[in-house]
Amino acid sequence: MKNQHQSNPKQAAGERAAGLVEDGMVVGLGTGSTTAYAIKEIGRRVADGLDILGVPTSYQSAFLAAQNGIPLTTLDEHPELDIDIDGADQIAGFSVIKGGGAAHTREKIVALSSKTFVVVADESKCSDILSHPVPLEVLPFALKLAIKQVIKLGGKVELRMGVSKDGPVISDNGNFIMDADFGKIDDPASLGEKLSQCCGIVEHGIFTGVDAVYIGKKDGSVEIKEA
Ligand code: 5RP
């Protein structure tokens, strides 16, 4: 029998991870096209009686959750989440680079507020070593200082420009996004710590300590790796 997700590995991964959500949970709702499948599947289960609350990581995930009937809450009301499901731009082991959708600051806050952080992606995101440019959310006031500090750490910096907008991308928090290419990142935790110390950088897109990764394959299967 042909698997229904044969041509859609993102859908396979997202929907499978949505199965981790149980009655009574507070759930982090990540951003991006893979997580969108998880949000839609959670919405389908809510329509069937699943009783949960979601914490969105962006306007995108808030809008999608609302469209799919998922009741939302905030970190002020629920500072500890049961599970967070989110996508990634690159995965090596249990470290990932996020921020392709400029949402990594809120995504990291929600991930660090969750007991379990699950990453969903298709197999094209997997790598032996992280090397994807690292998204950095930067205070506009600090742009030049931030660039100087990142260059000092060995990064080649590009200010992310809008696609259907003239000028730079502005994050949901009103900041600029820079993409910093460090080549191969041998020690993601160490680079992350250094970036965290840069004045004017609000947050970087290196996430370590992922609890589980759900990798959708072209044949419709999902490989699950748990830390
Ligand atoms: C947004 C993100 C996304 O999760 C990441 O870019 C992956 O997106 P997609 O599932 O569309 O490939 O980090 O900031």
PDB file of N, CA, C and O in Angstrom, residues 27-56:
ATOM      1  N   VAL A  27       1.488  23.174  25.456  1.00  0.00           N
ATOM      2  CA  VAL A  27       2.320  22.767  24.315  1.00  0.00           C
ATOM      3  C   VAL A  27       2.929  23.976  23.602  1.00  0.00           C
ATOM      4  O   VAL A  27       2.196  24.896  23.196  1.00  0.00           O
ATOM      5  N   GLY A  28       4.223  23.965  23.428  1.00  0.00           N
ATOM      6  CA  GLY A  28       4.891  24.996  22.630  1.00  0.00           C
ATOM      7  C   GLY A  28       4.663  24.714  21.154  1.00  0.00           C
ATOM      8  O   GLY A  28       4.856  23.585  20.698  1.00  0.00           O
ATOM      9  N   LEU A  29       4.243  25.747  20.435  1.00  0.00           N
ATOM     10  CA  LEU A  29       3.935  25.604  19.005  1.00  0.00           C
ATOM     11  C   LEU A  29       4.998  26.348  18.206  1.00  0.00           C
ATOM     12  O   LEU A  29       5.041  27.585  18.207  1.00  0.00           O
ATOM     13  N   GLY A  30       5.875  25.593  17.574  1.00  0.00           N
ATOM     14  CA  GLY A  30       7.000  26.169  16.843  1.00  0.00           C
ATOM     15  C   GLY A  30       6.553  26.863  15.562  1.00  0.00           C
ATOM     16  O   GLY A  30       5.367  26.941  15.243  1.00  0.00           O
ATOM     17  N   THR A  31       7.561  27.325  14.830  1.00  0.00           N
ATOM     18  CA  THR A  31       7.333  28.126  13.618  1.00  0.00           C
ATOM     19  C   THR A  31       7.939  27.410  12.411  1.00  0.00           C
ATOM     20  O   THR A  31       8.963  26.737  12.547  1.00  0.00           O
ATOM     21  N   GLY A  32       7.314  27.595  11.240  1.00  0.00           N
ATOM     22  CA  GLY A  32       7.883  27.032  10.015  1.00  0.00           C
ATOM     23  C   GLY A  32       6.946  26.040   9.360  1.00  0.00           C
ATOM     24  O   GLY A  32       5.889  25.688   9.911  1.00  0.00           O
ATOM     25  N   SER A  33       7.366  25.559   8.174  1.00  0.00           N
ATOM     26  CA  SER A  33       6.472  24.719   7.378  1.00  0.00           C
ATOM     27  C   SER A  33       6.319  23.307   7.941  1.00  0.00           C
ATOM     28  O   SER A  33       5.283  22.674   7.736  1.00  0.00           O
ATOM     29  N   THR A  34       7.337  22.789   8.635  1.00  0.00           N
ATOM     30  CA  THR A  34       7.227  21.426   9.192  1.00  0.00           C
ATOM     31  C   THR A  34       6.341  21.445  10.430  1.00  0.00           C
ATOM     32  O   THR A  34       5.431  20.620  10.579  1.00  0.00           O
ATOM     33  N   THR A  35       6.592  22.411  11.312  1.00  0.00           N
ATOM     34  CA  THR A  35       5.774  22.524  12.519  1.00  0.00           C
ATOM     35  C   THR A  35       4.317  22.801  12.162  1.00  0.00           C
ATOM     36  O   THR A  35       3.414  22.414  12.915  1.00  0.00           O
ATOM     37  N   ALA A  36       4.094  23.473  11.030  1.00  0.00           N
ATOM     38  CA  ALA A  36       2.708  23.778  10.626  1.00  0.00           C
ATOM     39  C   ALA A  36       1.889  22.489  10.523  1.00  0.00           C
ATOM     40  O   ALA A  36       0.711  22.462  10.878  1.00  0.00           O
ATOM     41  N   TYR A  37       2.549  21.401  10.051  1.00  0.00           N
ATOM     42  CA  TYR A  37       1.818  20.122   9.973  1.00  0.00           C
ATOM     43  C   TYR A  37       1.472  19.601  11.372  1.00  0.00           C
ATOM     44  O   TYR A  37       0.410  19.016  11.583  1.00  0.00           O
ATOM     45  N   ALA A  38       2.396  19.815  12.320  1.00  0.00           N
ATOM     46  CA  ALA A  38       2.117  19.379  13.701  1.00  0.00           C
ATOM     47  C   ALA A  38       0.957  20.203  14.263  1.00  0.00           C
ATOM     48  O   ALA A  38       0.040  19.652  14.893  1.00  0.00           O
ATOM     49  N   ILE A  39       0.968  21.506  14.012  1.00  0.00           N
ATOM     50  CA  ILE A  39      -0.097  22.378  14.544  1.00  0.00           C
ATOM     51  C   ILE A  39      -1.451  21.973  13.953  1.00  0.00           C
ATOM     52  O   ILE A  39      -2.448  21.851  14.671  1.00  0.00           O
ATOM     53  N   LYS A  40      -1.470  21.715  12.644  1.00  0.00           N
ATOM     54  CA  LYS A  40      -2.739  21.317  12.012  1.00  0.00           C
ATOM     55  C   LYS A  40      -3.242  19.998  12.584  1.00  0.00           C
ATOM     56  O   LYS A  40      -4.434  19.814  12.821  1.00  0.00           O
ATOM     57  N   GLU A  41      -2.328  19.062  12.832  1.00  0.00           N
ATOM     58  CA  GLU A  41      -2.718  17.759  13.380  1.00  0.00           C
ATOM     59  C   GLU A  41      -3.202  17.915  14.827  1.00  0.00           C
ATOM     60  O   GLU A  41      -4.184  17.289  15.239  1.00  0.00           O
ATOM     61  N   ILE A  42      -2.530  18.768  15.601  1.00  0.00           N
ATOM     62  CA  ILE A  42      -2.990  19.018  16.979  1.00  0.00           C
ATOM     63  C   ILE A  42      -4.393  19.649  16.917  1.00  0.00           C
ATOM     64  O   ILE A  42      -5.290  19.277  17.682  1.00  0.00           O
ATOM     65  N   GLY A  43      -4.600  20.568  15.986  1.00  0.00           N
ATOM     66  CA  GLY A  43      -5.917  21.194  15.820  1.00  0.00           C
ATOM     67  C   GLY A  43      -6.991  20.161  15.488  1.00  0.00           C
ATOM     68  O   GLY A  43      -8.102  20.215  16.015  1.00  0.00           O
ATOM     69  N   ARG A  44      -6.628  19.212  14.633  1.00  0.00           N
ATOM     70  CA  ARG A  44      -7.585  18.149  14.282  1.00  0.00           C
ATOM     71  C   ARG A  44      -7.947  17.348  15.525  1.00  0.00           C
ATOM     72  O   ARG A  44      -9.107  17.019  15.774  1.00  0.00           O
ATOM     73  N   ARG A  45      -6.949  17.074  16.375  1.00  0.00           N
ATOM     74  CA  ARG A  45      -7.210  16.300  17.594  1.00  0.00           C
ATOM     75  C   ARG A  45      -8.005  17.132  18.620  1.00  0.00           C
ATOM     76  O   ARG A  45      -8.815  16.588  19.366  1.00  0.00           O
ATOM     77  N   VAL A  46      -7.763  18.438  18.639  1.00  0.00           N
ATOM     78  CA  VAL A  46      -8.552  19.317  19.536  1.00  0.00           C
ATOM     79  C   VAL A  46     -10.030  19.255  19.120  1.00  0.00           C
ATOM     80  O   VAL A  46     -10.925  19.158  19.965  1.00  0.00           O
ATOM     81  N   ALA A  47     -10.271  19.267  17.815  1.00  0.00           N
ATOM     82  CA  ALA A  47     -11.663  19.170  17.331  1.00  0.00           C
ATOM     83  C   ALA A  47     -12.299  17.848  17.759  1.00  0.00           C
ATOM     84  O   ALA A  47     -13.513  17.760  17.947  1.00  0.00           O
ATOM     85  N   ASP A  48     -11.447  16.833  17.956  1.00  0.00           N
ATOM     86  CA  ASP A  48     -11.932  15.510  18.407  1.00  0.00           C
ATOM     87  C   ASP A  48     -12.005  15.408  19.933  1.00  0.00           C
ATOM     88  O   ASP A  48     -12.236  14.320  20.470  1.00  0.00           O
ATOM     89  N   GLY A  49     -11.682  16.497  20.646  1.00  0.00           N
ATOM     90  CA  GLY A  49     -11.850  16.485  22.105  1.00  0.00           C
ATOM     91  C   GLY A  49     -10.562  16.601  22.907  1.00  0.00           C
ATOM     92  O   GLY A  49     -10.617  16.641  24.140  1.00  0.00           O
ATOM     93  N   LEU A  50      -9.404  16.646  22.249  1.00  0.00           N
ATOM     94  CA  LEU A  50      -8.139  16.802  22.993  1.00  0.00           C
ATOM     95  C   LEU A  50      -8.147  18.151  23.724  1.00  0.00           C
ATOM     96  O   LEU A  50      -8.456  19.183  23.128  1.00  0.00           O
ATOM     97  N   ASP A  51      -7.784  18.102  25.019  1.00  0.00           N
ATOM     98  CA  ASP A  51      -7.882  19.306  25.853  1.00  0.00           C
ATOM     99  C   ASP A  51      -6.463  19.801  26.167  1.00  0.00           C
ATOM    100  O   ASP A  51      -5.803  19.276  27.067  1.00  0.00           O
ATOM    101  N   ILE A  52      -6.000  20.778  25.409  1.00  0.00           N
ATOM    102  CA  ILE A  52      -4.638  21.312  25.619  1.00  0.00           C
ATOM    103  C   ILE A  52      -4.647  22.832  25.492  1.00  0.00           C
ATOM    104  O   ILE A  52      -5.624  23.418  25.023  1.00  0.00           O
ATOM    105  N   LEU A  53      -3.531  23.435  25.877  1.00  0.00           N
ATOM    106  CA  LEU A  53      -3.320  24.856  25.631  1.00  0.00           C
ATOM    107  C   LEU A  53      -2.014  24.993  24.862  1.00  0.00           C
ATOM    108  O   LEU A  53      -1.044  24.266  25.146  1.00  0.00           O
ATOM    109  N   GLY A  54      -1.965  25.911  23.918  1.00  0.00           N
ATOM    110  CA  GLY A  54      -0.745  26.126  23.138  1.00  0.00           C
ATOM    111  C   GLY A  54      -0.092  27.456  23.464  1.00  0.00           C
ATOM    112  O   GLY A  54      -0.765  28.430  23.795  1.00  0.00           O
ATOM    113  N   VAL A  55       1.246  27.458  23.376  1.00  0.00           N
ATOM    114  CA  VAL A  55       2.002  28.709  23.493  1.00  0.00           C
ATOM    115  C   VAL A  55       2.711  28.921  22.153  1.00  0.00           C
ATOM    116  O   VAL A  55       3.623  28.156  21.801  1.00  0.00           O
ATOM    117  N   PRO A  56       2.295  29.912  21.366  1.00  0.00           N
ATOM    118  CA  PRO A  56       2.907  30.114  20.045  1.00  0.00           C
ATOM    119  C   PRO A  56       4.289  30.751  20.145  1.00  0.00           C
ATOM    120  O   PRO A  56       4.580  31.476  21.099  1.00  0.00           O
TER     121      PRO A  56
END
